[in-house]
Short mmCIF file of C-alpha atoms and ligand atoms in Angstrom, two decimals:
data_model
loop_
_atom_site.label_atom_id
_atom_site.label_comp_id
_atom_site.label_asym_id
_atom_site.label_seq_id
_atom_site.Cartn_x
_atom_site.Cartn_y
_atom_site.Cartn_z
CA MET A 1011 171.28 -115.08 88.07
CA PRO A 1012 170.09 -111.76 87.82
CA LEU A 1013 167.05 -110.15 89.94
CA LYS A 1014 163.85 -109.64 87.57
CA HIS A 1015 163.26 -106.48 88.48
CA LYS A 1016 165.04 -102.63 88.72
CA ASP A 1017 163.31 -102.50 91.74
CA PHE A 1018 162.61 -104.66 95.35
CA LEU A 1019 159.04 -103.68 96.20
CA GLY A 1020 157.69 -106.65 97.79
CA LEU A 1021 158.19 -110.52 98.59
CA ARG A 1022 154.58 -111.23 97.15
CA GLY A 1023 155.30 -112.87 94.01
CA VAL A 1024 159.05 -112.97 93.79
CA PRO A 1025 160.02 -116.59 92.98
CA GLY A 1026 161.59 -118.86 95.31
CA GLU A 1027 164.98 -118.84 93.04
CA GLU A 1028 165.49 -115.48 93.23
CA ILE A 1029 164.97 -115.27 97.31
CA ASP A 1030 167.38 -118.75 97.33
CA GLU A 1031 169.58 -116.46 95.39
CA ILE A 1032 169.46 -113.44 98.01
CA LEU A 1033 170.03 -115.57 101.19
CA ASN A 1034 172.45 -117.71 99.27
CA THR A 1035 174.42 -114.23 98.96
CA SER A 1036 173.67 -113.54 101.91
CA GLU A 1037 175.76 -115.94 103.57
CA LEU A 1038 178.74 -114.74 101.45
CA MET A 1039 178.35 -111.40 103.24
CA LYS A 1040 178.08 -112.19 106.29
CA HIS A 1041 181.05 -113.63 106.06
CA ILE A 1042 182.37 -110.72 105.22
CA LEU A 1043 180.84 -108.41 108.08
CA LEU A 1044 182.63 -110.76 110.60
CA GLN A 1045 185.88 -109.55 109.19
CA ASN A 1046 188.30 -107.36 110.78
CA HIS A 1047 188.48 -105.63 107.27
CA LYS A 1048 185.19 -104.74 106.28
CA LYS A 1049 185.55 -103.48 103.00
CA THR A 1050 184.87 -104.47 99.46
CA PRO A 1051 184.65 -103.06 96.25
CA HIS A 1052 181.27 -104.47 94.89
CA LEU A 1053 179.66 -101.45 95.21
CA GLN A 1054 182.77 -99.16 94.23
CA GLY A 1055 181.35 -95.70 92.42
CA LYS A 1056 177.54 -96.61 93.12
CA SER A 1057 175.84 -93.98 95.23
CA ILE A 1058 172.85 -95.26 97.52
CA VAL A 1059 169.98 -93.03 99.26
CA THR A 1060 167.97 -93.31 102.05
CA LEU A 1061 164.60 -91.42 101.76
CA PHE A 1062 163.27 -91.77 105.03
CA TYR A 1063 159.29 -90.56 105.94
CA GLU A 1064 159.00 -92.43 109.28
CA ASN A 1065 161.29 -93.24 112.17
CA SER A 1066 163.74 -95.89 112.12
CA THR A 1067 166.88 -97.10 113.56
CA ARG A 1068 168.26 -100.33 112.62
CA THR A 1069 166.54 -100.66 108.65
CA ARG A 1070 168.08 -96.87 108.30
CA LEU A 1071 171.27 -97.47 109.40
CA SER A 1072 172.06 -101.11 108.43
CA PHE A 1073 171.47 -99.98 104.58
CA GLU A 1074 173.58 -97.35 105.07
CA LEU A 1075 176.19 -99.47 106.45
CA ALA A 1076 175.74 -101.89 104.11
CA GLY A 1077 176.34 -99.85 101.02
CA LYS A 1078 179.70 -98.68 102.74
CA TYR A 1079 180.79 -101.68 103.73
CA MET A 1080 180.90 -102.51 100.06
CA SER A 1081 182.67 -99.16 99.32
CA ALA A 1082 179.26 -97.45 97.46
CA SER A 1083 178.47 -93.67 98.80
CA ALA A 1084 175.49 -93.86 100.83
CA SER A 1085 173.70 -90.94 102.24
CA ASN A 1086 170.66 -90.17 104.25
CA VAL A 1087 167.39 -88.04 103.94
CA THR A 1088 165.00 -87.53 106.28
CA ALA A 1089 161.48 -86.05 105.94
CA SER A 1090 161.54 -83.92 108.54
CA SER A 1091 164.64 -82.49 107.95
CA SER A 1092 164.35 -81.73 104.10
CA SER A 1093 162.41 -79.66 101.53
CA VAL A 1094 159.12 -82.94 102.09
CA SER A 1095 158.64 -80.35 105.31
CA LYS A 1096 158.27 -76.99 102.60
CA GLY A 1097 155.59 -79.30 100.85
CA GLU A 1098 157.43 -80.51 98.05
CA THR A 1099 155.90 -84.34 96.56
CA LEU A 1100 157.21 -87.33 96.56
CA ILE A 1101 158.22 -87.57 92.87
CA ASP A 1102 159.60 -84.13 93.15
CA THR A 1103 162.07 -84.98 95.80
CA GLY A 1104 162.55 -88.51 94.47
CA LYS A 1105 163.43 -86.93 91.05
CA THR A 1106 165.52 -84.91 92.87
CA ILE A 1107 167.81 -87.46 94.51
CA GLU A 1108 168.09 -89.87 91.40
CA MET A 1109 169.31 -86.27 89.81
CA MET A 1110 172.56 -86.31 91.69
CA GLY A 1111 173.62 -89.49 90.72
CA THR A 1112 171.98 -92.07 92.87
CA ASP A 1113 171.65 -95.49 91.77
CA VAL A 1114 169.49 -96.70 94.70
CA LEU A 1115 167.14 -95.02 96.61
CA ILE A 1116 165.61 -96.90 99.52
CA ILE A 1117 162.55 -95.54 100.74
CA ARG A 1118 160.39 -95.74 104.21
CA HIS A 1119 157.23 -94.42 103.78
CA PRO A 1120 153.70 -94.43 106.12
CA LEU A 1121 151.55 -95.03 102.93
CA SER A 1122 151.43 -98.39 101.84
CA GLY A 1123 152.54 -98.17 97.98
CA ALA A 1124 154.51 -95.30 98.19
CA PRO A 1125 157.80 -96.74 96.96
CA HIS A 1126 155.29 -98.11 94.03
CA HIS A 1127 154.58 -94.97 93.27
CA LEU A 1128 157.96 -93.54 93.30
CA ALA A 1129 159.54 -96.91 91.24
CA LYS A 1130 157.28 -96.01 88.32
CA HIS A 1131 158.51 -92.38 87.90
CA LEU A 1132 162.48 -93.21 88.19
CA LYS A 1133 164.81 -94.99 86.71
CA SER A 1134 166.87 -95.43 89.62
CA SER A 1135 166.29 -98.87 91.48
CA VAL A 1136 163.71 -98.71 94.52
CA ILE A 1137 163.92 -100.48 97.46
CA ASN A 1138 161.21 -100.76 99.64
CA ALA A 1139 161.88 -100.17 103.59
CA GLY A 1140 158.38 -100.57 104.94
CA ASP A 1141 155.31 -99.12 103.23
CA GLY A 1142 152.67 -98.54 105.53
CA THR A 1143 150.73 -101.61 106.73
CA ASN A 1144 151.96 -102.95 103.13
CA GLU A 1145 155.67 -105.08 103.40
CA HIS A 1146 158.83 -104.97 104.53
CA PRO A 1147 160.33 -107.36 102.43
CA THR A 1148 164.28 -106.55 103.41
CA GLN A 1149 162.97 -107.19 107.15
CA ALA A 1150 161.42 -110.36 106.32
CA LEU A 1151 164.29 -111.17 104.00
CA LEU A 1152 166.76 -111.14 107.24
CA ASP A 1153 163.69 -113.01 109.04
CA MET A 1154 163.96 -116.23 106.45
CA PHE A 1155 167.69 -115.99 106.03
CA THR A 1156 168.10 -116.28 110.41
CA ILE A 1157 165.50 -118.91 110.42
CA LYS A 1158 167.58 -120.76 107.56
CA SER A 1159 170.83 -120.39 109.06
CA LYS A 1160 169.66 -121.98 112.63
CA LYS A 1161 167.01 -124.09 110.84
CA GLY A 1162 169.09 -125.93 107.94
CA ARG A 1163 165.98 -125.24 105.75
CA LEU A 1164 162.68 -122.93 105.13
CA GLN A 1165 160.74 -125.87 103.87
CA GLY A 1166 158.28 -127.51 106.05
CA VAL A 1167 159.79 -125.13 109.44
CA LYS A 1168 156.97 -124.67 111.83
CA VAL A 1169 156.72 -120.62 112.26
CA ALA A 1170 154.46 -119.04 114.75
CA ILE A 1171 153.53 -115.14 114.00
CA VAL A 1172 152.07 -113.84 116.88
CA GLY A 1173 150.63 -110.03 117.54
CA ASP A 1174 149.87 -107.36 115.64
CA ILE A 1175 149.44 -108.67 112.46
CA LEU A 1176 147.12 -106.36 111.52
CA HIS A 1177 149.49 -103.30 111.45
CA SER A 1178 152.60 -105.41 110.38
CA ARG A 1179 154.14 -104.68 107.50
CA VAL A 1180 156.71 -107.30 108.21
CA ALA A 1181 154.20 -110.09 109.38
CA ARG A 1182 152.66 -109.48 105.42
CA SER A 1183 156.45 -109.61 104.09
CA ASN A 1184 156.97 -112.91 106.21
CA ILE A 1185 154.00 -114.36 105.00
CA TRP A 1186 154.79 -114.55 101.28
CA GLY A 1187 158.23 -115.47 101.26
CA LEU A 1188 157.56 -117.48 104.02
CA ASN A 1189 154.68 -119.53 101.94
CA THR A 1190 156.93 -118.99 98.97
CA MET A 1191 159.47 -121.17 100.76
CA GLY A 1192 157.10 -123.69 102.01
CA ALA A 1193 157.15 -123.16 105.40
CA GLU A 1194 154.21 -123.75 107.49
CA ILE A 1195 152.75 -120.46 109.35
CA ARG A 1196 150.50 -120.36 111.91
CA VAL A 1197 149.44 -116.70 113.61
CA ALA A 1198 148.31 -115.35 116.86
CA ALA A 1199 146.26 -112.26 117.55
CA PRO A 1200 143.70 -110.84 119.22
CA PRO A 1201 140.74 -111.02 116.92
CA THR A 1202 140.72 -107.11 116.12
CA LEU A 1203 144.08 -107.15 115.60
CA ILE A 1204 144.09 -109.86 112.33
CA PRO A 1205 143.15 -108.78 108.98
CA ILE A 1206 139.89 -110.20 107.12
CA GLY A 1207 140.82 -112.55 104.87
CA LEU A 1208 144.39 -113.29 106.37
CA ASP A 1209 143.42 -117.45 106.06
CA SER A 1210 143.16 -117.00 102.13
CA MET A 1211 146.97 -116.17 102.19
CA GLY A 1212 147.84 -119.56 103.41
CA VAL A 1213 148.64 -119.31 107.05
CA LYS A 1214 146.81 -120.84 109.39
CA VAL A 1215 144.73 -118.64 112.18
CA CYS A 1216 144.73 -119.64 115.48
CA ARG A 1217 142.82 -118.71 118.11
CA TYR A 1218 144.53 -118.91 121.02
CA ILE A 1219 148.03 -118.21 120.93
CA ASP A 1220 149.03 -121.72 122.47
CA GLN A 1221 147.83 -123.68 119.55
CA ALA A 1222 150.08 -121.46 117.35
CA LEU A 1223 153.29 -121.97 119.80
CA GLU A 1224 152.69 -125.82 119.89
CA GLY A 1225 155.63 -127.75 118.57
CA ALA A 1226 156.80 -124.42 116.74
CA ASP A 1227 160.38 -124.35 115.26
CA VAL A 1228 160.66 -120.62 115.34
CA VAL A 1229 158.55 -118.26 117.26
CA MET A 1230 158.24 -114.86 115.93
CA ALA A 1231 156.98 -112.15 118.25
CA LEU A 1232 155.97 -108.63 116.35
CA ARG A 1233 155.60 -105.43 118.35
CA LEU A 1234 152.32 -103.80 118.95
CA GLN A 1235 152.26 -101.03 116.89
CA LYS A 1236 150.79 -98.32 119.07
CA GLU A 1237 150.71 -95.51 116.71
CA ARG A 1238 149.04 -97.23 114.26
CA GLN A 1239 146.28 -98.22 116.84
CA GLN A 1240 142.53 -96.29 116.62
CA ARG A 1241 141.61 -96.46 119.85
CA GLY A 1242 139.79 -99.12 121.01
CA LEU A 1243 141.49 -102.70 119.37
CA ILE A 1244 143.01 -104.08 122.77
CA PRO A 1245 141.65 -103.29 125.96
CA SER A 1246 144.72 -102.68 127.75
CA LEU A 1247 147.89 -103.12 127.00
CA ARG A 1248 148.19 -105.56 130.40
CA GLU A 1249 145.91 -107.76 129.81
CA TYR A 1250 147.41 -107.80 125.95
CA ALA A 1251 150.56 -109.46 128.28
CA THR A 1252 148.74 -111.48 129.79
CA LEU A 1253 146.91 -113.33 126.73
CA TYR A 1254 149.72 -112.68 123.96
CA GLY A 1255 153.40 -111.82 125.53
CA ILE A 1256 155.82 -114.47 124.52
CA ASN A 1257 157.07 -115.14 128.58
CA LYS A 1258 159.12 -118.43 129.48
CA LYS A 1259 156.00 -120.69 130.57
CA ARG A 1260 154.66 -120.21 127.14
CA LEU A 1261 157.72 -121.02 125.37
CA ALA A 1262 157.73 -124.00 126.65
CA LEU A 1263 155.26 -125.24 124.16
CA ALA A 1264 156.91 -124.57 121.54
CA ASP A 1265 159.62 -127.29 120.13
CA LYS A 1266 162.51 -127.80 122.76
CA GLU A 1267 164.88 -126.25 120.20
CA ALA A 1268 162.68 -123.76 119.25
CA ILE A 1269 163.69 -120.11 118.48
CA VAL A 1270 162.31 -116.65 119.64
CA MET A 1271 162.27 -112.94 116.67
CA HIS A 1272 161.59 -110.18 116.74
CA PRO A 1273 161.90 -107.30 114.18
CA GLY A 1274 162.58 -104.89 116.68
CA PRO A 1275 162.04 -102.13 118.20
CA MET A 1276 160.70 -104.27 121.24
CA ASN A 1277 158.25 -103.44 124.00
CA ARG A 1278 159.50 -105.23 127.02
CA GLY A 1279 156.74 -106.38 129.06
CA VAL A 1280 154.53 -106.12 126.74
CA GLU A 1281 154.42 -108.39 123.53
CA ILE A 1282 157.89 -110.21 124.77
CA ASN A 1283 159.11 -110.44 128.48
CA THR A 1284 162.53 -109.57 128.94
CA ASP A 1285 163.64 -113.35 130.29
CA VAL A 1286 162.99 -114.38 127.06
CA ALA A 1287 164.16 -111.57 124.96
CA ASP A 1288 167.57 -112.00 126.65
CA ALA A 1289 167.41 -115.75 126.53
CA GLU A 1290 170.37 -118.18 124.81
CA ILE A 1291 167.12 -119.20 122.39
CA SER A 1292 166.67 -115.75 121.60
CA GLU A 1293 167.70 -114.59 118.14
CA ILE A 1294 167.13 -110.96 118.46
CA ASN A 1295 170.52 -109.53 118.33
CA GLU A 1296 171.71 -111.73 115.43
CA GLN A 1297 169.05 -110.75 113.16
CA VAL A 1298 170.36 -107.19 113.31
CA THR A 1299 173.51 -108.67 112.26
CA ASN A 1300 171.84 -110.70 109.30
CA GLY A 1301 169.77 -107.55 108.63
CA VAL A 1302 173.21 -105.62 107.10
CA ALA A 1303 174.26 -108.90 105.07
CA VAL A 1304 171.16 -109.57 103.85
CA ARG A 1305 170.93 -105.72 102.70
CA MET A 1306 174.53 -105.66 101.54
CA ALA A 1307 173.27 -108.85 98.93
CA LEU A 1308 170.42 -107.41 97.88
CA LEU A 1309 172.27 -104.15 97.09
CA TYR A 1310 174.69 -106.00 95.26
CA LEU A 1311 172.45 -107.84 93.27
CA ILE A 1312 170.40 -104.91 92.02
CA THR A 1313 173.03 -102.75 91.21
CA ARG A 1314 174.74 -105.81 89.12
CA ARG A 1315 171.35 -106.59 87.43
CA ARG A 1316 171.60 -102.85 86.24
CA GLY A 1317 174.94 -103.80 84.75
CA GLN A 1318 176.34 -100.04 86.08
C1 NCD B 2749 159.29 -102.69 112.02
C2 NCD B 2749 159.42 -101.50 111.08
O1 NCD B 2749 159.29 -100.61 111.29
O2 NCD B 2749 157.91 -102.18 109.52
N1 NCD B 2749 160.70 -102.58 112.36
C3 NCD B 2749 161.58 -103.18 111.64
O3 NCD B 2749 162.02 -102.63 110.60
N2 NCD B 2749 162.99 -103.35 112.37
C4 NCD B 2749 158.58 -103.14 113.02
C5 NCD B 2749 158.20 -102.41 113.53
O4 NCD B 2749 158.42 -101.16 113.83
O5 NCD B 2749 157.21 -103.00 114.54
#
């Protein structure tokens, strides 16, 4: 089944069949990724470019490697070293990249909606690699893929999302996607880090972290986004760690087969303790590998859709 749209901008409104298609294709891609010889012709002759206006390690590199493993030409533009710093507009930069033969442009931007704006002006496919506090759909896809690989399903899986929900595009994309796939989502955070109207997104907002963790199959810790914090939302990092940090003792409340996830980068000792991050039950490293597989699947499906 081809993808519905030219672009992939968010998981809000994406039908379950489309998510299934991407996750199933990701499974095939993971086999390729784990082979000694990681080279397939799926994207031969295609060109992908990442355009990042914010820092990134794993997202940018995993798109680049995903493209390269499938024989695409893959290049990066970083805002700080491009004409963006000379005042070029987003559309002009995007158009310039498109006119060099780019099939897929992958963008990360600090403003919510920037990828949507760009997509309207380009014929190339645009993939959202994180826009402000709005969405980060490929992160949620890799999270769903990780959960499905471990739990065998998404339907009915109890997922506790803990941390800075207010600033988290990862949380938002996961909420849209996991809801569509029938998971049961609970969130816990200090009240100042819970966005208004969250309960209308089909999640259970818990006042106490213990309520969210009770019997959870998946515990997803989120990074406390210090760079997006207006001052005063939490009293201190220490208090936050004491009240909301994921540690071994807290985890005892979750299901005994529970897994722990984190999108990275982690603030060790703040939202997650080292004893948990490096434990057997932690899928944090596996998430990174799965991120490449999922991005390979998405790049393949999006270029195939275009019949290029
Ligand atoms: C996330 C992001 O940038 O939104 N990181 C990532 O892509 N793995 C989460 C974060 O920065 O906390």
